[in-house]
Tab-separated table of C-alpha atoms and ligand atoms in Angstrom:
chain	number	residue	atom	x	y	z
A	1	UNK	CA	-26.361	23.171	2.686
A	2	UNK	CA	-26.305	19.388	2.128
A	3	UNK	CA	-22.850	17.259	2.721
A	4	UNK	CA	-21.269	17.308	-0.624
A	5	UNK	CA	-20.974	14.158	-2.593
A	6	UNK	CA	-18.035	11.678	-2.602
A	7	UNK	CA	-17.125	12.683	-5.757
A	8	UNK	CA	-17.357	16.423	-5.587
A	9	UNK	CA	-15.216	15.989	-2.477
A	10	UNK	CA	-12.863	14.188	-4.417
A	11	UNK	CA	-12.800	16.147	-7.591
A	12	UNK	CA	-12.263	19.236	-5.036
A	13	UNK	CA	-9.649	17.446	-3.302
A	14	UNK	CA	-7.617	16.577	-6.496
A	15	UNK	CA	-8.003	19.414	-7.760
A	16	UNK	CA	-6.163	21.076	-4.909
A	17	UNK	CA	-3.448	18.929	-5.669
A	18	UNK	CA	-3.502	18.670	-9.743
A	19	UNK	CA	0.430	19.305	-10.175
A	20	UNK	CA	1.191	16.160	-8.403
A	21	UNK	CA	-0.293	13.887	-11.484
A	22	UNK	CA	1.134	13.184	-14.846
A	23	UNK	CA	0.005	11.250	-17.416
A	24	UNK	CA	1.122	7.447	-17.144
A	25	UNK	CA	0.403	7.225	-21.240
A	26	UNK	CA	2.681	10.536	-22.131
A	27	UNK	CA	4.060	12.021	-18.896
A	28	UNK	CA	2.731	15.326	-19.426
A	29	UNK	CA	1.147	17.394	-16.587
A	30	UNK	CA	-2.447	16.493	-15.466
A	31	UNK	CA	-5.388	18.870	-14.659
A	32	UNK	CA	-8.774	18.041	-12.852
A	33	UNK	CA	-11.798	19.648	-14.920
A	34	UNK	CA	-14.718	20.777	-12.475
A	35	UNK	CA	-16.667	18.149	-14.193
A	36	UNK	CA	-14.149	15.428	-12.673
A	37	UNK	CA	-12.017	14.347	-15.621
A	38	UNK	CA	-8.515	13.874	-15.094
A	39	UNK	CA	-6.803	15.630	-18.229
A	40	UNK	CA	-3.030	15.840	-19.442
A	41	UNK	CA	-2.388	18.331	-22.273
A	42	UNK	CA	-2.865	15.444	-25.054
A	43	UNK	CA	-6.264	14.972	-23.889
A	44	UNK	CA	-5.568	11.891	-22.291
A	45	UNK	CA	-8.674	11.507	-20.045
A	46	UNK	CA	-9.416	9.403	-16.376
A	47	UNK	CA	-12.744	9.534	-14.463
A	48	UNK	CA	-13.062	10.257	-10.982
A	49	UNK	CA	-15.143	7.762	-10.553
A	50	UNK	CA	-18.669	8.543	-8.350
A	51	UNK	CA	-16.851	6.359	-4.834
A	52	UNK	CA	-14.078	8.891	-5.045
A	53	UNK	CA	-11.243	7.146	-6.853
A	54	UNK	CA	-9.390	7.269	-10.431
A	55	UNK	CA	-8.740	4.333	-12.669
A	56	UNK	CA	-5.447	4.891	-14.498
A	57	UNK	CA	-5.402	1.699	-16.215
A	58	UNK	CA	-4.724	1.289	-19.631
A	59	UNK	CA	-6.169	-1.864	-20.083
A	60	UNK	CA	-7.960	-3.844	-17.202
A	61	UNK	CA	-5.716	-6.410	-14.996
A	62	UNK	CA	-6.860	-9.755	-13.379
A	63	UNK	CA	-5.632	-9.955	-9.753
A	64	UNK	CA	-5.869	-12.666	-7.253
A	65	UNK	CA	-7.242	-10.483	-4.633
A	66	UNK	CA	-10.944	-10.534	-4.824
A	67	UNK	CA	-13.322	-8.490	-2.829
A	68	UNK	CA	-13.879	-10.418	0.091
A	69	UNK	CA	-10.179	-10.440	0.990
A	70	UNK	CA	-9.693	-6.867	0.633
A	71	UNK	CA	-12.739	-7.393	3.100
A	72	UNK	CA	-11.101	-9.933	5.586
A	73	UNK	CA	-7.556	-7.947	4.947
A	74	UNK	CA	-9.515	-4.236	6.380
A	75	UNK	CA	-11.069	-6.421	9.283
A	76	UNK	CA	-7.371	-7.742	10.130
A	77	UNK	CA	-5.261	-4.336	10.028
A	78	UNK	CA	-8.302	-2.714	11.820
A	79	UNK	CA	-8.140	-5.091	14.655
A	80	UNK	CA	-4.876	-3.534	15.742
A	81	UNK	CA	-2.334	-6.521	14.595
A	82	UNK	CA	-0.146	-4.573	12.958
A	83	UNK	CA	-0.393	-1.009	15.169
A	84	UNK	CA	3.665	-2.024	16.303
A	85	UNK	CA	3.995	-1.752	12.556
A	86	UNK	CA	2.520	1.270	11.745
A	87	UNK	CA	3.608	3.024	14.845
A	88	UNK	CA	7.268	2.148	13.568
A	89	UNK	CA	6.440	3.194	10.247
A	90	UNK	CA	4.961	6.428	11.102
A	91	UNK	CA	8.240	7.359	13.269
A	92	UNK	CA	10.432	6.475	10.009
A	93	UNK	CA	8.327	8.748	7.966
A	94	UNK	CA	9.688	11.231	10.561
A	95	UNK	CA	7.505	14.905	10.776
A	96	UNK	CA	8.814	16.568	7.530
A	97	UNK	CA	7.775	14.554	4.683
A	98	UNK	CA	4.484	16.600	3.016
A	99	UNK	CA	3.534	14.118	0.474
A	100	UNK	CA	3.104	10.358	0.741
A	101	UNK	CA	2.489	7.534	-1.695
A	102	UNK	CA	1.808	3.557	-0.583
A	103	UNK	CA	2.744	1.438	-3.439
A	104	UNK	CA	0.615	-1.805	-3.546
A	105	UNK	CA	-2.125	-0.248	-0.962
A	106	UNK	CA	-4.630	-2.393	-1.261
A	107	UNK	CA	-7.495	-1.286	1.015
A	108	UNK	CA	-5.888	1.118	2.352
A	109	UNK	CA	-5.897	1.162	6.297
A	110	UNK	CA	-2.631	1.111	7.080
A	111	UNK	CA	-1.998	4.372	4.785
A	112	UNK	CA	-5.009	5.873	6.661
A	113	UNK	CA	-4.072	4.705	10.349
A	114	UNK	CA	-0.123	5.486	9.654
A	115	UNK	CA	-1.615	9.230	8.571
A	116	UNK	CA	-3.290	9.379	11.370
A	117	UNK	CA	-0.313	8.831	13.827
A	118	UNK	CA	1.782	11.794	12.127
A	119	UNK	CA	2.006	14.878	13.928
A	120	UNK	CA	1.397	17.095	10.547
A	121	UNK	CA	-1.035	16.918	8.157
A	122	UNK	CA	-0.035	15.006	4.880
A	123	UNK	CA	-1.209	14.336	1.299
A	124	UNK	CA	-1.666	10.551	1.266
A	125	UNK	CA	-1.480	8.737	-2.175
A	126	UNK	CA	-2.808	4.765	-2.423
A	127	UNK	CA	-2.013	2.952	-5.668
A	128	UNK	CA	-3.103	-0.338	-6.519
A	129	UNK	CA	-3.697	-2.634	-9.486
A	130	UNK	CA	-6.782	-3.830	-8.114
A	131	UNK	CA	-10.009	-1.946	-8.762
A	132	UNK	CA	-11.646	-3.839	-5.587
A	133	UNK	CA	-8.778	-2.816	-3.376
A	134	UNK	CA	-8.988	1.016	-4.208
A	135	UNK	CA	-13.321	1.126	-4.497
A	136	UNK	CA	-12.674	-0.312	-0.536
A	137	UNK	CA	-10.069	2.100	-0.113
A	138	UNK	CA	-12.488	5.348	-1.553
A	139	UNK	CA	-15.103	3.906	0.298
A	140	UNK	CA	-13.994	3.925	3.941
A	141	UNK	CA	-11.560	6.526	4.375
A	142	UNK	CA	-12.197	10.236	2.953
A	143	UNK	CA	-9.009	13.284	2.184
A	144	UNK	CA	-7.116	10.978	0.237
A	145	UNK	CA	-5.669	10.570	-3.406
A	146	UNK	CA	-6.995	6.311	-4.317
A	147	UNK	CA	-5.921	5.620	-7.755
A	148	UNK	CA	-6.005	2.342	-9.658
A	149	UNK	CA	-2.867	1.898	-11.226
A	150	UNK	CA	0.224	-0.070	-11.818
A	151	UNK	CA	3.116	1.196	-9.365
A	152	UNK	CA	5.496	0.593	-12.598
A	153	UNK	CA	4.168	3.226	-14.365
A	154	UNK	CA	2.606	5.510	-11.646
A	155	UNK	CA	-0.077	8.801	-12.861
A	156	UNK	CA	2.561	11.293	-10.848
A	157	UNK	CA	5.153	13.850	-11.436
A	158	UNK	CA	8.830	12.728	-11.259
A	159	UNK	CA	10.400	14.765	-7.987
A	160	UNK	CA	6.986	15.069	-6.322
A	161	UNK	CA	6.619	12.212	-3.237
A	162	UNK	CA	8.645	12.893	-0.173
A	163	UNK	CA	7.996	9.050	0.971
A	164	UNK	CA	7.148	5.766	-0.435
A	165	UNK	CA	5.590	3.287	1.313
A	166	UNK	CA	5.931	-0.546	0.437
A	167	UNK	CA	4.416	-2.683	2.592
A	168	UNK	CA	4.259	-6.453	1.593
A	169	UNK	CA	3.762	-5.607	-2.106
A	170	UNK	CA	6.051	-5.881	-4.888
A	171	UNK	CA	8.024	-3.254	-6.163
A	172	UNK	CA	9.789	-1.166	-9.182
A	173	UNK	CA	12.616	0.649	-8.355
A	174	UNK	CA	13.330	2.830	-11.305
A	175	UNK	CA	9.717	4.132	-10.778
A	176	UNK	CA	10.585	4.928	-7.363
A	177	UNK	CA	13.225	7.017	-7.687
A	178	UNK	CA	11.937	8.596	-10.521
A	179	UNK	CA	9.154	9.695	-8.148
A	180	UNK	CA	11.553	10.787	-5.256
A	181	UNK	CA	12.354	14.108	-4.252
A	182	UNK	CA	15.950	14.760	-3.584
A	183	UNK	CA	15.624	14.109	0.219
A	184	UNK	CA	12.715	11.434	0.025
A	185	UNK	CA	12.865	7.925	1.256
A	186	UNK	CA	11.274	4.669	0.991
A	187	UNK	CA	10.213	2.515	3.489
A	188	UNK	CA	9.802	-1.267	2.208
A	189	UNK	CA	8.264	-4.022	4.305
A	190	UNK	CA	9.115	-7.534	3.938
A	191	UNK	CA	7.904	-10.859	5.537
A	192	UNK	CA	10.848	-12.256	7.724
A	193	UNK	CA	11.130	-16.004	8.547
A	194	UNK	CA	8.350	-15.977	11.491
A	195	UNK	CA	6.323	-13.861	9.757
A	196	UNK	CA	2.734	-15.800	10.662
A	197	UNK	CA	4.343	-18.497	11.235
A	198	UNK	CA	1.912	-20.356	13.516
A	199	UNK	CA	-0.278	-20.946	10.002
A	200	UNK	CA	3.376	-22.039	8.192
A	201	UNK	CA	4.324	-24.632	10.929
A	202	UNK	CA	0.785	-26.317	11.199
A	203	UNK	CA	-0.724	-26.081	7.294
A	204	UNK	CA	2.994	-26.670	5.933
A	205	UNK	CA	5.103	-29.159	8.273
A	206	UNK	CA	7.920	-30.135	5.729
A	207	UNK	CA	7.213	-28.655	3.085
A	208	UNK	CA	9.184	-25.610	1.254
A	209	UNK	CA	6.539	-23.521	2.094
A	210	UNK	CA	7.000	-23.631	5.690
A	211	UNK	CA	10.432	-21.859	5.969
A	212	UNK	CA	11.021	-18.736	4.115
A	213	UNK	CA	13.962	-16.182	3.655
A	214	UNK	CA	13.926	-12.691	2.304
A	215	UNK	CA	17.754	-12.327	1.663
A	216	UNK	CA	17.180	-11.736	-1.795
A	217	UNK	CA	14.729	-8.569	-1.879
A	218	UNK	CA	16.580	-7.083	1.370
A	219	UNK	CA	19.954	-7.261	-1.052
A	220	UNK	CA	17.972	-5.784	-4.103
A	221	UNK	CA	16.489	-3.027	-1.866
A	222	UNK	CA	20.466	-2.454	-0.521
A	223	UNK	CA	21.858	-2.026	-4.070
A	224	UNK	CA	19.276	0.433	-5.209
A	225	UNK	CA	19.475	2.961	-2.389
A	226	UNK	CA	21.913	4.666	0.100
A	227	UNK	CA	21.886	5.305	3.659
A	228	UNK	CA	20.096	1.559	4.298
A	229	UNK	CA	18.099	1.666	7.429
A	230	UNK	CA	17.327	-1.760	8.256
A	231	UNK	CA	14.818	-3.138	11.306
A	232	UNK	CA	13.418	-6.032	12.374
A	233	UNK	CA	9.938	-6.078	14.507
A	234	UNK	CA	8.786	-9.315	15.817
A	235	UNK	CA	5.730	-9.838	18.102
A	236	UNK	CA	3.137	-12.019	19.237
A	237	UNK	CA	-0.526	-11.011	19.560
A	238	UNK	CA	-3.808	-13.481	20.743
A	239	UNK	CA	-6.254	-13.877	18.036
A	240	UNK	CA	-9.893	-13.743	18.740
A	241	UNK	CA	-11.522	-16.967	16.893
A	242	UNK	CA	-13.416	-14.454	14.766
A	243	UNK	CA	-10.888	-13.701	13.400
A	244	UNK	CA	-9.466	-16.719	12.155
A	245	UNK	CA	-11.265	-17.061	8.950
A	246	UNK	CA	-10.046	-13.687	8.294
A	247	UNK	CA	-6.332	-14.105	8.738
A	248	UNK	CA	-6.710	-17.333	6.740
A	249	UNK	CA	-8.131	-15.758	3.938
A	250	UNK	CA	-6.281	-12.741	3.492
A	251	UNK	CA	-2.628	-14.281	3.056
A	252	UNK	CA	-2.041	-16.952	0.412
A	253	UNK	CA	-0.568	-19.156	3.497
A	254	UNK	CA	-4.433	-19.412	4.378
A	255	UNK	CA	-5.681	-20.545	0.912
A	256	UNK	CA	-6.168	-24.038	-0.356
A	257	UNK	CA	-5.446	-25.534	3.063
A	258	UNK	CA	-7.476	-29.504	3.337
A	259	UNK	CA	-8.171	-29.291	6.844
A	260	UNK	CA	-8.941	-26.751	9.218
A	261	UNK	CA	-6.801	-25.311	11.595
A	262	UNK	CA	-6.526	-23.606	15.361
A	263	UNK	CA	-4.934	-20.537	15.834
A	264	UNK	CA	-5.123	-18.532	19.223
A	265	UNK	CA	-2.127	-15.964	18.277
A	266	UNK	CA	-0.387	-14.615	15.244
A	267	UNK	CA	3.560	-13.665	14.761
A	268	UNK	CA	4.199	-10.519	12.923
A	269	UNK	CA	7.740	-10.967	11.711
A	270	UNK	CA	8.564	-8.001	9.436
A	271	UNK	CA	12.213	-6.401	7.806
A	272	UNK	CA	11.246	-2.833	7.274
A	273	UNK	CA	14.307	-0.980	5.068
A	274	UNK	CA	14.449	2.356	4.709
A	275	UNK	CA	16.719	4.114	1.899
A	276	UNK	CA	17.427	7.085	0.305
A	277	UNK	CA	17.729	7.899	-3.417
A	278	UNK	CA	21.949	7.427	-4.489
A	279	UNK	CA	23.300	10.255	-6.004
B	1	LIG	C1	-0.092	-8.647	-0.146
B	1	LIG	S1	-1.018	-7.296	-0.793
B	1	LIG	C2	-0.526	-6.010	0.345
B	1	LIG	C3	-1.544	-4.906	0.388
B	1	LIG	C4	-1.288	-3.847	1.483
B	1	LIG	N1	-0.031	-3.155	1.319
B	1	LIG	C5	-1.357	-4.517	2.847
B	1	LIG	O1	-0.300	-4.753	3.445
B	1	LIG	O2	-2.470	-4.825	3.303
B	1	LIG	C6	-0.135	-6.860	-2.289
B	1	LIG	C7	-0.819	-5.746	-3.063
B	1	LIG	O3	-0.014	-5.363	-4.175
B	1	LIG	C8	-0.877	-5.036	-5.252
B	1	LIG	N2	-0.109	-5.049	-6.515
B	1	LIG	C9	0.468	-6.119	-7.123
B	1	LIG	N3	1.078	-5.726	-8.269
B	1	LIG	C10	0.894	-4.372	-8.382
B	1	LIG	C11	1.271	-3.386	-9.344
B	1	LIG	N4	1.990	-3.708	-10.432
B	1	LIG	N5	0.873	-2.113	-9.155
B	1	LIG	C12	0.148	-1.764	-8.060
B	1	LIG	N6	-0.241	-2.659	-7.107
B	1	LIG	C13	0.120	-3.946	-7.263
B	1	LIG	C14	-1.971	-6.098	-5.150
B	1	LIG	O4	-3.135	-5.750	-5.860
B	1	LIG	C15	-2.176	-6.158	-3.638
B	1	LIG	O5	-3.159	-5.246	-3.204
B	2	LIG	ZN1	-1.208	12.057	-21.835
């Protein structure tokens, strides 16, 4: 018997895991037809689409991310700069949460690499408003729920996601603890002040752009959930010239810069919070 197709996989997949989806137009519960239609009770309808992923847009976005930075973003994350990250990540997660959503998952690798360093097997959710991030997503990396979506008004059950992931993206809390199981968490990750700084200090020299402070979305995150878990991780790591035109184009630090510049290592600088749901 031939491999089955991307889709069929998908549909299959989904299917398995139907009660996690409701409908982001009237909240009802979702069911995935054989033929690959995503279907609430009020016949609200999404496509699996034939790379593996569903659009849950209402109406189409813009986004600044294009194609080729989802590209240069993949090409980053896979050459290992942020495994500290995701190694700390996946320890947070901890080896009882079932169900997993990353909110603002762009192409998806560090969902996929963080799933891969649990010790249990786990249903992994991406989100993201861009259609280009998610096709990359559905493309690459197989077993996993891709939607297109807006994380403010996600296609899934209130109660159902035992951790959210937030990693450099922005967020919506109400959504998030609507989505929360009693004992769930969410992990946000911010840029702190070194974060890449060696691109700051030579494309910004005295300008606003070349310090920055978080103290405002760390506060947010505090007043919205209990229990605050807050870390810092800071490292160094060389940069192979490669990857230079990469690194520049996948963070808006890199964009729009007059002349070039030399780079032979990158600081991660990150806040990661982790909270609970208040009661
Ligand atoms: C800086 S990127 C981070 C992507 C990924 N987490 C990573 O670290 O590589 C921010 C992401 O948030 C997504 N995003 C922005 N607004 C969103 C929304 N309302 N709903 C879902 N995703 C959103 C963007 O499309 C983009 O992929
Ligand atoms: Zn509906």
């Amino acid at each position: 018997m031939g491999k089955v197709s991307k889709r069929v996989a998908s549909i299959l997949y989904m299917k398995e895991h139907e009660t996690l989806f409701s409908c982001p137009l009237c909240q009802d519960s979702m069911h995935v037809t054989d033929d690959g239609h995503v279907i609430c009770g009020n016949h609200h309808s999404f496509d699996i689409a034939k790379q593996g992923y569903v659009n849950f847009m209402i109406k189409p976005s813009t986004s600044m991310y294009s194609k080729s930075l989802f590209e240069s973003r993949q090409e980053i994350i896979n050459s290992g700069l942020y495994n500290p990250l995701q190694q700390l990540i996946a320890k947070l997660i901890g080896e009882e949460a079932q169900i997993i959503l990353d909110t603002g998952c762009g192409e998806g690798s560090h969902l996929e690499r963080i799933a891969k360093l649990l010790p249990q097997d786990v249903v992994a959710i991406g989100i993201d408003i861009s259609k280009e991030g998610i096709q990359s997503a559905a493309k690459f990396y197989e077993q996993k729920i891709w939607c297109v979506g807006d994380l403010a008004n996600s296609p899934y059950k209130e109660r159902s996601i035992d951790c959210i992931l937030n990693i450099l993206s922005p967020a919506n809390y109400d959504e998030f603890s609507r989505l929360l199981r009693p004992n769930g968490k969410v992990i946000k990750v911010v840029p702190q002040s070194d974060y890449l700084k060696e691109i700051r200090t030579q494309a910004f020299a005295n300008s606003e752009k070349e310090s920055y402070s978080n103290a405002q979305t760390v506060q947010r995150f505090k007043e919205h959930f209990t229990n605050v878990l807050h870390e810092r991780i800071t490292y160094t790591m060389p940069l192979e010239p490669r990857l230079v035109p990469k690194l520049l184009e996948m963070t808006p630090l890199g964009w729009h810069l007059q002349e070039e510049i030399a780079l032979s290592e990158i600081t991660i600088d990150l806040d990661v919070l982790v909270g609970e749901l208040s009661i």
